[in-house]
């Protein structure tokens, strides 16, 4: 139910013609189902191994395995909680607009066809589970090198239920932001990237800086792995955004074209900025720029034209690149791998630009009935503001609560030796 119910019938027909004709189908459409099953695999590929390699290459060698196991454990616990209770909180029957009812806990009583789609509800639940798995894993980049493994798993488990699930319901599950204000989010600029980015910043503040930050240069141990991880993320994002159309038709193709255009533009723009500012374009810069472009276009991918997506890509690099400098060098916040500056800020600016470029004048699908550029802009700002505030406050409370039972940070000696050996008893590389 990625297409907000606030969209007009005309807009839905323009982007998802198959859906408009088959909403009351008694049986699922096999083509649409196959595409969403494939998209689910692509989204899981983004987490395992895409995100792990992307983040892992950026840290020092002594912490490489710690990043991989954190991404894996976060995805695992979030997936299990999604099955038990997360799905019904986010997409259960709408009662009060704040949380779904408990009709689908343990994924019981799933319908043959998910309402307003042409796919089985089990397929829809699985697709959404992959989103629930990658979102908290995105935050791991903010606390690499210093967060204790037990705290990471405990915090992310609670976060997936108390932050992510409500935000998903408010916008995607028929909640109050979508139905009351008309807030739109095609594939997660607010639900995924804003929640994870803002929460990551809060966690980085609470954890404190790594030893030596910001004076010590902490170089990536393998830009090659980061580049490979970015490539996997880029490919997986076709399922992330294209699958969010929930049909194997023009809506999916249009979203994928916009996704690719934004990523290409942002990656090249990032290289150009690097060439001017530091003298040389880098592989890490290309990879980071691509991810910024992908995050920025995500909330709007199914609503805008591929040409407009180029603007989103330029905006991604021009805003996210200096934001890294602001966070790390001016504010001296050790968001280690720039989760907020890239994912959070990218998702926020994309969600706001959506209000402009959804206009038919710019090749978009057009505004819902009764909405204008001004009212849509208000709806987007309100959605971003509410979700960001909720994420910040609740994340701070959860982080401190969990730290009472499971210490938040490793000791100075463990941090110096590296988390791979001190927390997991392994080394990524053994040279005899």
PDB file of C-alpha atoms in Angstrom, residues 43-262:
ATOM      1  CA  UNK A  43      15.840  -5.609  -0.757  1.00  0.00           C
ATOM      2  CA  UNK A  44      17.296  -8.351   1.429  1.00  0.00           C
ATOM      3  CA  UNK A  45      20.374  -8.318  -0.824  1.00  0.00           C
ATOM      4  CA  UNK A  46      20.786  -4.658   0.114  1.00  0.00           C
ATOM      5  CA  UNK A  47      21.209  -5.604   3.761  1.00  0.00           C
ATOM      6  CA  UNK A  48      22.994  -8.923   3.351  1.00  0.00           C
ATOM      7  CA  UNK A  49      25.571  -8.375   1.953  1.00  0.00           C
ATOM      8  CA  UNK A  50      25.252  -4.899   0.391  1.00  0.00           C
ATOM      9  CA  UNK A  51      25.078  -2.687   3.461  1.00  0.00           C
ATOM     10  CA  UNK A  52      27.570  -4.832   5.363  1.00  0.00           C
ATOM     11  CA  UNK A  53      30.206  -4.499   2.643  1.00  0.00           C
ATOM     12  CA  UNK A  54      29.492  -0.807   2.091  1.00  0.00           C
ATOM     13  CA  UNK A  55      29.922  -0.003   5.784  1.00  0.00           C
ATOM     14  CA  UNK A  56      32.577  -2.653   6.374  1.00  0.00           C
ATOM     15  CA  UNK A  57      34.937  -1.252   3.773  1.00  0.00           C
ATOM     16  CA  UNK A  58      34.737   2.175   5.379  1.00  0.00           C
ATOM     17  CA  UNK A  59      35.924   1.098   8.833  1.00  0.00           C
ATOM     18  CA  UNK A  60      39.378   0.057   9.966  1.00  0.00           C
ATOM     19  CA  UNK A  61      40.287  -3.600   9.402  1.00  0.00           C
ATOM     20  CA  UNK A  62      40.062  -4.403  13.120  1.00  0.00           C
ATOM     21  CA  UNK A  63      36.325  -3.642  13.090  1.00  0.00           C
ATOM     22  CA  UNK A  64      35.274  -5.163   9.770  1.00  0.00           C
ATOM     23  CA  UNK A  65      33.667  -8.326  11.153  1.00  0.00           C
ATOM     24  CA  UNK A  66      31.903  -6.357  13.876  1.00  0.00           C
ATOM     25  CA  UNK A  67      30.087  -4.348  11.204  1.00  0.00           C
ATOM     26  CA  UNK A  68      29.084  -7.471   9.284  1.00  0.00           C
ATOM     27  CA  UNK A  69      27.708  -9.263  12.331  1.00  0.00           C
ATOM     28  CA  UNK A  70      25.855  -6.181  13.522  1.00  0.00           C
ATOM     29  CA  UNK A  71      24.103  -5.798  10.155  1.00  0.00           C
ATOM     30  CA  UNK A  72      23.249  -9.493  10.150  1.00  0.00           C
ATOM     31  CA  UNK A  73      22.007  -9.636  13.732  1.00  0.00           C
ATOM     32  CA  UNK A  74      19.942  -6.468  13.362  1.00  0.00           C
ATOM     33  CA  UNK A  75      18.272  -7.814  10.215  1.00  0.00           C
ATOM     34  CA  UNK A  76      17.580 -11.132  11.937  1.00  0.00           C
ATOM     35  CA  UNK A  77      15.998  -9.729  15.100  1.00  0.00           C
ATOM     36  CA  UNK A  78      13.991  -7.125  13.188  1.00  0.00           C
ATOM     37  CA  UNK A  79      12.645  -9.817  10.847  1.00  0.00           C
ATOM     38  CA  UNK A  80      11.531 -12.064  13.694  1.00  0.00           C
ATOM     39  CA  UNK A  81       9.862  -9.194  15.526  1.00  0.00           C
ATOM     40  CA  UNK A  82       8.145  -8.184  12.306  1.00  0.00           C
ATOM     41  CA  UNK A  83       6.577 -11.633  12.079  1.00  0.00           C
ATOM     42  CA  UNK A  84       5.548 -11.699  15.730  1.00  0.00           C
ATOM     43  CA  UNK A  85       4.082  -8.221  16.128  1.00  0.00           C
ATOM     44  CA  UNK A  86       5.714  -5.601  13.884  1.00  0.00           C
ATOM     45  CA  UNK A  87       3.581  -6.253  10.815  1.00  0.00           C
ATOM     46  CA  UNK A  88       0.299  -5.976  12.664  1.00  0.00           C
ATOM     47  CA  UNK A  89       1.417  -2.754  14.362  1.00  0.00           C
ATOM     48  CA  UNK A  90       2.280  -1.223  11.003  1.00  0.00           C
ATOM     49  CA  UNK A  91      -0.261  -2.795   8.645  1.00  0.00           C
ATOM     50  CA  UNK A  92      -2.939  -4.334  10.832  1.00  0.00           C
ATOM     51  CA  UNK A  93      -6.534  -3.185  10.556  1.00  0.00           C
ATOM     52  CA  UNK A  94      -6.816   0.580  10.925  1.00  0.00           C
ATOM     53  CA  UNK A  95      -8.550   1.570  14.148  1.00  0.00           C
ATOM     54  CA  UNK A  96      -7.346   4.927  15.445  1.00  0.00           C
ATOM     55  CA  UNK A  97      -4.755   6.017  12.859  1.00  0.00           C
ATOM     56  CA  UNK A  98      -1.850   5.611  15.278  1.00  0.00           C
ATOM     57  CA  UNK A  99      -1.209   1.852  15.295  1.00  0.00           C
ATOM     58  CA  UNK A 100      -2.624  -1.117  13.451  1.00  0.00           C
ATOM     59  CA  UNK A 101      -4.781  -3.541  15.412  1.00  0.00           C
ATOM     60  CA  UNK A 102      -3.573  -6.941  16.578  1.00  0.00           C
ATOM     61  CA  UNK A 103      -5.455  -8.916  13.967  1.00  0.00           C
ATOM     62  CA  UNK A 104      -2.285 -10.146  12.233  1.00  0.00           C
ATOM     63  CA  UNK A 105       0.152 -10.882  15.066  1.00  0.00           C
ATOM     64  CA  UNK A 106       2.340 -13.907  14.236  1.00  0.00           C
ATOM     65  CA  UNK A 107       1.104 -13.253  10.679  1.00  0.00           C
ATOM     66  CA  UNK A 108      -2.144 -15.087  11.342  1.00  0.00           C
ATOM     67  CA  UNK A 109      -5.379 -14.352   9.486  1.00  0.00           C
ATOM     68  CA  UNK A 110      -3.606 -12.947   6.437  1.00  0.00           C
ATOM     69  CA  UNK A 111      -5.908 -12.355   3.503  1.00  0.00           C
ATOM     70  CA  UNK A 112      -5.677 -14.125   0.166  1.00  0.00           C
ATOM     71  CA  UNK A 113      -5.110 -10.724  -1.446  1.00  0.00           C
ATOM     72  CA  UNK A 114      -3.844  -7.635   0.405  1.00  0.00           C
ATOM     73  CA  UNK A 115      -6.425  -4.842   0.239  1.00  0.00           C
ATOM     74  CA  UNK A 116      -5.860  -2.378  -2.604  1.00  0.00           C
ATOM     75  CA  UNK A 117      -3.241  -4.643  -4.223  1.00  0.00           C
ATOM     76  CA  UNK A 118      -3.185  -7.634  -6.561  1.00  0.00           C
ATOM     77  CA  UNK A 119      -0.769  -9.725  -4.473  1.00  0.00           C
ATOM     78  CA  UNK A 120      -1.207 -12.174  -1.579  1.00  0.00           C
ATOM     79  CA  UNK A 121      -0.976 -10.558   1.827  1.00  0.00           C
ATOM     80  CA  UNK A 122       1.818 -12.992   2.718  1.00  0.00           C
ATOM     81  CA  UNK A 123       3.853 -11.589  -0.189  1.00  0.00           C
ATOM     82  CA  UNK A 124       3.126  -8.038   0.939  1.00  0.00           C
ATOM     83  CA  UNK A 125       4.129  -8.890   4.519  1.00  0.00           C
ATOM     84  CA  UNK A 126       7.402 -10.410   3.345  1.00  0.00           C
ATOM     85  CA  UNK A 127       8.248  -7.409   1.164  1.00  0.00           C
ATOM     86  CA  UNK A 128       7.593  -5.090   4.073  1.00  0.00           C
ATOM     87  CA  UNK A 129       9.633  -7.328   6.375  1.00  0.00           C
ATOM     88  CA  UNK A 130      12.715  -6.693   4.235  1.00  0.00           C
ATOM     89  CA  UNK A 131      12.192  -2.953   4.689  1.00  0.00           C
ATOM     90  CA  UNK A 132      11.833  -3.440   8.439  1.00  0.00           C
ATOM     91  CA  UNK A 133      15.116  -5.388   8.419  1.00  0.00           C
ATOM     92  CA  UNK A 134      17.274  -2.890   6.542  1.00  0.00           C
ATOM     93  CA  UNK A 135      16.016   0.276   8.252  1.00  0.00           C
ATOM     94  CA  UNK A 136      17.542  -0.265  11.721  1.00  0.00           C
ATOM     95  CA  UNK A 137      20.645  -1.763  10.078  1.00  0.00           C
ATOM     96  CA  UNK A 138      21.249   1.596   8.383  1.00  0.00           C
ATOM     97  CA  UNK A 139      21.907   3.089  11.814  1.00  0.00           C
ATOM     98  CA  UNK A 140      24.904   0.809  12.425  1.00  0.00           C
ATOM     99  CA  UNK A 141      27.137   3.167  10.456  1.00  0.00           C
ATOM    100  CA  UNK A 142      26.770   5.830  13.154  1.00  0.00           C
ATOM    101  CA  UNK A 143      28.274   3.781  15.995  1.00  0.00           C
ATOM    102  CA  UNK A 144      30.939   1.616  14.363  1.00  0.00           C
ATOM    103  CA  UNK A 145      34.210   1.082  16.269  1.00  0.00           C
ATOM    104  CA  UNK A 146      32.713   1.676  19.719  1.00  0.00           C
ATOM    105  CA  UNK A 147      29.207   0.315  20.346  1.00  0.00           C
ATOM    106  CA  UNK A 148      28.782  -2.860  22.367  1.00  0.00           C
ATOM    107  CA  UNK A 149      27.172  -5.692  20.402  1.00  0.00           C
ATOM    108  CA  UNK A 150      24.529  -6.557  23.012  1.00  0.00           C
ATOM    109  CA  UNK A 151      23.374  -2.941  23.224  1.00  0.00           C
ATOM    110  CA  UNK A 152      23.172  -2.706  19.425  1.00  0.00           C
ATOM    111  CA  UNK A 153      20.877  -5.722  19.160  1.00  0.00           C
ATOM    112  CA  UNK A 154      18.707  -4.703  22.126  1.00  0.00           C
ATOM    113  CA  UNK A 155      18.336  -1.098  20.984  1.00  0.00           C
ATOM    114  CA  UNK A 156      17.533  -2.003  17.378  1.00  0.00           C
ATOM    115  CA  UNK A 157      15.006  -4.636  18.451  1.00  0.00           C
ATOM    116  CA  UNK A 158      12.995  -2.149  20.487  1.00  0.00           C
ATOM    117  CA  UNK A 159      13.527   0.591  17.907  1.00  0.00           C
ATOM    118  CA  UNK A 160      11.971  -1.513  15.158  1.00  0.00           C
ATOM    119  CA  UNK A 161       8.756  -1.782  17.169  1.00  0.00           C
ATOM    120  CA  UNK A 162       8.537   1.620  18.843  1.00  0.00           C
ATOM    121  CA  UNK A 163       9.920   3.906  16.127  1.00  0.00           C
ATOM    122  CA  UNK A 164       9.727   2.145  12.771  1.00  0.00           C
ATOM    123  CA  UNK A 165       6.382   0.334  13.024  1.00  0.00           C
ATOM    124  CA  UNK A 166       4.361   3.410  14.105  1.00  0.00           C
ATOM    125  CA  UNK A 167       5.965   5.590  11.416  1.00  0.00           C
ATOM    126  CA  UNK A 168       5.168   2.950   8.807  1.00  0.00           C
ATOM    127  CA  UNK A 169       1.555   2.854   9.951  1.00  0.00           C
ATOM    128  CA  UNK A 170       1.159   6.626   9.953  1.00  0.00           C
ATOM    129  CA  UNK A 171       2.168   6.918   6.305  1.00  0.00           C
ATOM    130  CA  UNK A 172       1.839   3.504   4.646  1.00  0.00           C
ATOM    131  CA  UNK A 173      -0.671   1.667   6.803  1.00  0.00           C
ATOM    132  CA  UNK A 174      -3.594   4.057   6.519  1.00  0.00           C
ATOM    133  CA  UNK A 175      -2.533   6.166   9.496  1.00  0.00           C
ATOM    134  CA  UNK A 176      -3.163   9.774  10.326  1.00  0.00           C
ATOM    135  CA  UNK A 177      -0.320  11.427   8.388  1.00  0.00           C
ATOM    136  CA  UNK A 178      -1.446   9.929   5.088  1.00  0.00           C
ATOM    137  CA  UNK A 179      -5.201  10.095   5.487  1.00  0.00           C
ATOM    138  CA  UNK A 180      -5.396  13.274   7.552  1.00  0.00           C
ATOM    139  CA  UNK A 181      -2.673  15.440   6.023  1.00  0.00           C
ATOM    140  CA  UNK A 182      -1.963  13.772   2.685  1.00  0.00           C
ATOM    141  CA  UNK A 183       1.722  13.077   3.402  1.00  0.00           C
ATOM    142  CA  UNK A 184       3.304  10.991   0.644  1.00  0.00           C
ATOM    143  CA  UNK A 185       6.277   8.658   0.797  1.00  0.00           C
ATOM    144  CA  UNK A 186       6.627   6.285  -2.120  1.00  0.00           C
ATOM    145  CA  UNK A 187       9.328   3.954  -0.793  1.00  0.00           C
ATOM    146  CA  UNK A 188      10.755   5.267   2.453  1.00  0.00           C
ATOM    147  CA  UNK A 189      12.253   8.746   2.408  1.00  0.00           C
ATOM    148  CA  UNK A 190      10.412   9.453   5.651  1.00  0.00           C
ATOM    149  CA  UNK A 191       9.604   5.991   6.999  1.00  0.00           C
ATOM    150  CA  UNK A 192      13.068   4.536   6.334  1.00  0.00           C
ATOM    151  CA  UNK A 193      15.679   7.229   5.827  1.00  0.00           C
ATOM    152  CA  UNK A 194      14.385   9.980   8.090  1.00  0.00           C
ATOM    153  CA  UNK A 195      13.748   7.605  10.996  1.00  0.00           C
ATOM    154  CA  UNK A 196      17.109   5.858  10.652  1.00  0.00           C
ATOM    155  CA  UNK A 197      19.094   9.032   9.956  1.00  0.00           C
ATOM    156  CA  UNK A 198      17.740  11.065  12.857  1.00  0.00           C
ATOM    157  CA  UNK A 199      17.950   8.130  15.271  1.00  0.00           C
ATOM    158  CA  UNK A 200      21.538   7.423  14.194  1.00  0.00           C
ATOM    159  CA  UNK A 201      22.503  11.010  14.983  1.00  0.00           C
ATOM    160  CA  UNK A 202      20.990  10.712  18.459  1.00  0.00           C
ATOM    161  CA  UNK A 203      22.834   7.453  19.075  1.00  0.00           C
ATOM    162  CA  UNK A 204      26.128   8.977  17.948  1.00  0.00           C
ATOM    163  CA  UNK A 205      25.647  11.880  20.368  1.00  0.00           C
ATOM    164  CA  UNK A 206      24.877   9.559  23.278  1.00  0.00           C
ATOM    165  CA  UNK A 207      27.779   7.211  22.543  1.00  0.00           C
ATOM    166  CA  UNK A 208      30.334   9.977  22.259  1.00  0.00           C
ATOM    167  CA  UNK A 209      33.270  10.222  19.908  1.00  0.00           C
ATOM    168  CA  UNK A 210      35.700   7.501  18.935  1.00  0.00           C
ATOM    169  CA  UNK A 211      39.175   7.687  20.421  1.00  0.00           C
ATOM    170  CA  UNK A 212      41.149  10.258  18.452  1.00  0.00           C
ATOM    171  CA  UNK A 213      38.167  11.851  16.702  1.00  0.00           C
ATOM    172  CA  UNK A 214      38.350  14.336  15.037  1.00  0.00           C
ATOM    173  CA  UNK A 215      42.143  14.759  15.053  1.00  0.00           C
ATOM    174  CA  UNK A 216      43.147  11.218  14.091  1.00  0.00           C
ATOM    175  CA  UNK A 217      42.685  10.252  10.452  1.00  0.00           C
ATOM    176  CA  UNK A 218      40.602   7.061  10.323  1.00  0.00           C
ATOM    177  CA  UNK A 219      40.929   5.810   6.769  1.00  0.00           C
ATOM    178  CA  UNK A 220      38.686   3.151   5.207  1.00  0.00           C
ATOM    179  CA  UNK A 221      40.478  -0.183   5.225  1.00  0.00           C
ATOM    180  CA  UNK A 222      39.033  -1.282   1.858  1.00  0.00           C
ATOM    181  CA  UNK A 223      37.438   1.200  -0.541  1.00  0.00           C
ATOM    182  CA  UNK A 224      37.106  -1.757  -2.921  1.00  0.00           C
ATOM    183  CA  UNK A 225      34.648  -3.479  -0.579  1.00  0.00           C
ATOM    184  CA  UNK A 226      32.763  -0.224  -0.155  1.00  0.00           C
ATOM    185  CA  UNK A 227      32.455   0.107  -3.922  1.00  0.00           C
ATOM    186  CA  UNK A 228      31.224  -3.475  -4.191  1.00  0.00           C
ATOM    187  CA  UNK A 229      28.710  -2.891  -1.409  1.00  0.00           C
ATOM    188  CA  UNK A 230      27.451   0.269  -3.088  1.00  0.00           C
ATOM    189  CA  UNK A 231      26.962  -1.673  -6.295  1.00  0.00           C
ATOM    190  CA  UNK A 232      24.861  -4.263  -4.493  1.00  0.00           C
ATOM    191  CA  UNK A 233      22.838  -1.519  -2.836  1.00  0.00           C
ATOM    192  CA  UNK A 234      22.298   0.185  -6.189  1.00  0.00           C
ATOM    193  CA  UNK A 235      21.014  -3.000  -7.809  1.00  0.00           C
ATOM    194  CA  UNK A 236      18.910  -3.879  -4.775  1.00  0.00           C
ATOM    195  CA  UNK A 237      17.359  -0.417  -4.810  1.00  0.00           C
ATOM    196  CA  UNK A 238      15.570  -1.360  -8.022  1.00  0.00           C
ATOM    197  CA  UNK A 239      13.542  -3.752  -5.893  1.00  0.00           C
ATOM    198  CA  UNK A 240      13.348  -1.259  -3.033  1.00  0.00           C
ATOM    199  CA  UNK A 241      11.737   1.451  -5.172  1.00  0.00           C
ATOM    200  CA  UNK A 242      10.445  -0.531  -8.140  1.00  0.00           C
ATOM    201  CA  UNK A 243       8.792  -3.086  -5.892  1.00  0.00           C
ATOM    202  CA  UNK A 244       7.037  -0.330  -3.987  1.00  0.00           C
ATOM    203  CA  UNK A 245       4.707   0.124  -6.940  1.00  0.00           C
ATOM    204  CA  UNK A 246       3.353  -3.307  -5.960  1.00  0.00           C
ATOM    205  CA  UNK A 247       2.700  -4.106  -9.626  1.00  0.00           C
ATOM    206  CA  UNK A 248       4.850  -5.378 -12.462  1.00  0.00           C
ATOM    207  CA  UNK A 249       3.881  -2.570 -14.788  1.00  0.00           C
ATOM    208  CA  UNK A 250       4.543   1.015 -15.769  1.00  0.00           C
ATOM    209  CA  UNK A 251       4.590   2.159 -12.140  1.00  0.00           C
ATOM    210  CA  UNK A 252       7.522  -0.121 -11.358  1.00  0.00           C
ATOM    211  CA  UNK A 253       9.399   0.766 -14.536  1.00  0.00           C
ATOM    212  CA  UNK A 254       8.972   4.494 -13.971  1.00  0.00           C
ATOM    213  CA  UNK A 255      10.188   4.204 -10.379  1.00  0.00           C
ATOM    214  CA  UNK A 256      13.268   2.235 -11.466  1.00  0.00           C
ATOM    215  CA  UNK A 257      14.127   4.747 -14.190  1.00  0.00           C
ATOM    216  CA  UNK A 258      13.886   7.614 -11.712  1.00  0.00           C
ATOM    217  CA  UNK A 259      15.957   5.663  -9.193  1.00  0.00           C
ATOM    218  CA  UNK A 260      18.749   4.963 -11.650  1.00  0.00           C
ATOM    219  CA  UNK A 261      18.778   8.520 -13.005  1.00  0.00           C
ATOM    220  CA  UNK A 262      19.128  10.023  -9.526  1.00  0.00           C
TER     221      UNK A 262
END
